[in-house]
C-alpha positions as protocol buffer text, in pm:
chain_id: "A"
residue {
  index: 1
  type: MET
  ca { x: 755 y: -491 z: 1224 }
}
residue {
  index: 2
  type: THR
  ca { x: 637 y: -527 z: 866 }
}
residue {
  index: 3
  type: ARG
  ca { x: 815 y: -304 z: 621 }
}
residue {
  index: 4
  type: GLY
  ca { x: 652 y: -241 z: 291 }
}
residue {
  index: 5
  type: VAL
  ca { x: 624 y: 13 z: 15 }
}
residue {
  index: 6
  type: LEU
  ca { x: 325 y: 95 z: -204 }
}
residue {
  index: 7
  type: LEU
  ca { x: 429 y: 223 z: -544 }
}
residue {
  index: 8
  type: ASP
  ca { x: 201 y: 383 z: -798 }
}
residue {
  index: 9
  type: LEU
  ca { x: 275 y: 263 z: -1148 }
}
residue {
  index: 10
  type: ALA
  ca { x: 198 y: 537 z: -1401 }
}
residue {
  index: 11
  type: GLY
  ca { x: 437 y: 825 z: -1354 }
}
residue {
  index: 12
  type: VAL
  ca { x: 643 y: 647 z: -1088 }
}
residue {
  index: 13
  type: ILE
  ca { x: 753 y: 316 z: -1239 }
}
residue {
  index: 14
  type: TYR
  ca { x: 666 y: 382 z: -1602 }
}
residue {
  index: 15
  type: ASP
  ca { x: 540 y: 646 z: -1841 }
}
residue {
  index: 16
  type: GLY
  ca { x: 337 y: 470 z: -2106 }
}
residue {
  index: 17
  type: ALA
  ca { x: 552 y: 190 z: -2246 }
}
residue {
  index: 18
  type: THR
  ca { x: 876 y: 334 z: -2107 }
}
residue {
  index: 19
  type: ALA
  ca { x: 1027 y: 257 z: -1767 }
}
residue {
  index: 20
  type: ILE
  ca { x: 1111 y: 573 z: -1575 }
}
residue {
  index: 21
  type: SER
  ca { x: 1485 y: 608 z: -1525 }
}
residue {
  index: 22
  type: GLY
  ca { x: 1595 y: 454 z: -1196 }
}
residue {
  index: 23
  type: GLY
  ca { x: 1256 y: 301 z: -1116 }
}
residue {
  index: 24
  type: VAL
  ca { x: 1344 y: -63 z: -1179 }
}
residue {
  index: 25
  type: ASP
  ca { x: 1672 y: -24 z: -989 }
}
residue {
  index: 26
  type: ALA
  ca { x: 1494 y: 145 z: -698 }
}
residue {
  index: 27
  type: VAL
  ca { x: 1250 y: -146 z: -670 }
}
residue {
  index: 28
  type: ALA
  ca { x: 1541 y: -392 z: -673 }
}
residue {
  index: 29
  type: ARG
  ca { x: 1721 y: -198 z: -397 }
}
residue {
  index: 30
  type: LEU
  ca { x: 1407 y: -183 z: -184 }
}
residue {
  index: 31
  type: ARG
  ca { x: 1359 y: -558 z: -220 }
}
residue {
  index: 32
  type: GLN
  ca { x: 1724 y: -623 z: -135 }
}
residue {
  index: 33
  type: ALA
  ca { x: 1677 y: -411 z: 179 }
}
residue {
  index: 34
  type: GLY
  ca { x: 1393 y: -641 z: 284 }
}
residue {
  index: 35
  type: PHE
  ca { x: 1094 y: -427 z: 191 }
}
residue {
  index: 36
  type: SER
  ca { x: 777 y: -588 z: 60 }
}
residue {
  index: 37
  type: ILE
  ca { x: 669 y: -413 z: -258 }
}
residue {
  index: 38
  type: ARG
  ca { x: 312 y: -368 z: -377 }
}
residue {
  index: 39
  type: PHE
  ca { x: 212 y: -186 z: -692 }
}
residue {
  index: 40
  type: VAL
  ca { x: -106 y: 20 z: -712 }
}
residue {
  index: 41
  type: SER
  ca { x: -274 y: 160 z: -1019 }
}
residue {
  index: 42
  type: ASN
  ca { x: -581 y: 364 z: -1094 }
}
residue {
  index: 43
  type: THR
  ca { x: -603 y: 234 z: -1450 }
}
residue {
  index: 44
  type: THR
  ca { x: -938 y: 94 z: -1553 }
}
residue {
  index: 45
  type: ARG
  ca { x: -825 y: 14 z: -1906 }
}
residue {
  index: 46
  type: SER
  ca { x: -580 y: -267 z: -1832 }
}
residue {
  index: 47
  type: SER
  ca { x: -642 y: -604 z: -1671 }
}
residue {
  index: 48
  type: LYS
  ca { x: -420 y: -716 z: -1387 }
}
residue {
  index: 49
  type: LYS
  ca { x: -257 y: -965 z: -1626 }
}
residue {
  index: 50
  type: LYS
  ca { x: -179 y: -685 z: -1872 }
}
residue {
  index: 51
  type: VAL
  ca { x: -28 y: -476 z: -1589 }
}
residue {
  index: 52
  type: LEU
  ca { x: 185 y: -775 z: -1481 }
}
residue {
  index: 53
  type: ASP
  ca { x: 297 y: -835 z: -1840 }
}
residue {
  index: 54
  type: HIS
  ca { x: 386 y: -465 z: -1873 }
}
residue {
  index: 55
  type: LEU
  ca { x: 596 y: -481 z: -1555 }
}
residue {
  index: 56
  type: GLY
  ca { x: 764 y: -800 z: -1675 }
}
residue {
  index: 57
  type: ALA
  ca { x: 857 y: -637 z: -2006 }
}
residue {
  index: 58
  type: MET
  ca { x: 1042 y: -372 z: -1803 }
}
residue {
  index: 59
  type: GLY
  ca { x: 1231 y: -632 z: -1601 }
}
residue {
  index: 60
  type: LEU
  ca { x: 1013 y: -615 z: -1290 }
}
residue {
  index: 61
  type: THR
  ca { x: 889 y: -941 z: -1145 }
}
residue {
  index: 62
  type: ALA
  ca { x: 563 y: -917 z: -954 }
}
residue {
  index: 63
  type: ALA
  ca { x: 311 y: -1172 z: -834 }
}
residue {
  index: 64
  type: LYS
  ca { x: -58 y: -1127 z: -904 }
}
residue {
  index: 65
  type: ALA
  ca { x: -110 y: -1044 z: -535 }
}
residue {
  index: 66
  type: ASP
  ca { x: 148 y: -764 z: -561 }
}
residue {
  index: 67
  type: VAL
  ca { x: -71 y: -553 z: -793 }
}
residue {
  index: 68
  type: PHE
  ca { x: -385 y: -371 z: -677 }
}
residue {
  index: 69
  type: THR
  ca { x: -627 y: -219 z: -930 }
}
residue {
  index: 70
  type: PRO
  ca { x: -962 y: -33 z: -912 }
}
residue {
  index: 71
  type: ALA
  ca { x: -1150 y: -332 z: -1056 }
}
residue {
  index: 72
  type: GLN
  ca { x: -1016 y: -547 z: -775 }
}
residue {
  index: 73
  type: ALA
  ca { x: -1110 y: -285 z: -515 }
}
residue {
  index: 74
  type: ALA
  ca { x: -1464 y: -263 z: -652 }
}
residue {
  index: 75
  type: ARG
  ca { x: -1505 y: -641 z: -659 }
}
residue {
  index: 76
  type: GLU
  ca { x: -1379 y: -680 z: -302 }
}
residue {
  index: 77
  type: TRP
  ca { x: -1611 y: -402 z: -179 }
}
residue {
  index: 78
  type: LEU
  ca { x: -1910 y: -565 z: -348 }
}
residue {
  index: 79
  type: LEU
  ca { x: -1832 y: -904 z: -197 }
}
residue {
  index: 80
  type: ARG
  ca { x: -1774 y: -759 z: 152 }
}
residue {
  index: 81
  type: ASN
  ca { x: -2107 y: -580 z: 134 }
}
residue {
  index: 82
  type: GLY
  ca { x: -2310 y: -876 z: 13 }
}
residue {
  index: 83
  type: ARG
  ca { x: -2339 y: -763 z: -347 }
}
residue {
  index: 84
  type: ALA
  ca { x: -2272 y: -958 z: -664 }
}
residue {
  index: 85
  type: PRO
  ca { x: -1961 y: -844 z: -855 }
}
residue {
  index: 86
  type: TYR
  ca { x: -2124 y: -919 z: -1192 }
}
């Protein structure tokens, strides 16, 4: 059985430029317990790279595939439905 956790970023992991107390430690404990972690965001103002850099500045390591954004969702929908993403 796959065990994973989806975590929203704003208001759960960070508030603006500040990590929310206990958030980074909670992610570390979940990973140590064997959970796969994915981060989701509804921000349309930050690129995935900027989100990853923001997480890294807070001490959270995440791969590009671990972060899901609205721009990515829109692009994938367009491709799946035979539309051009740009």
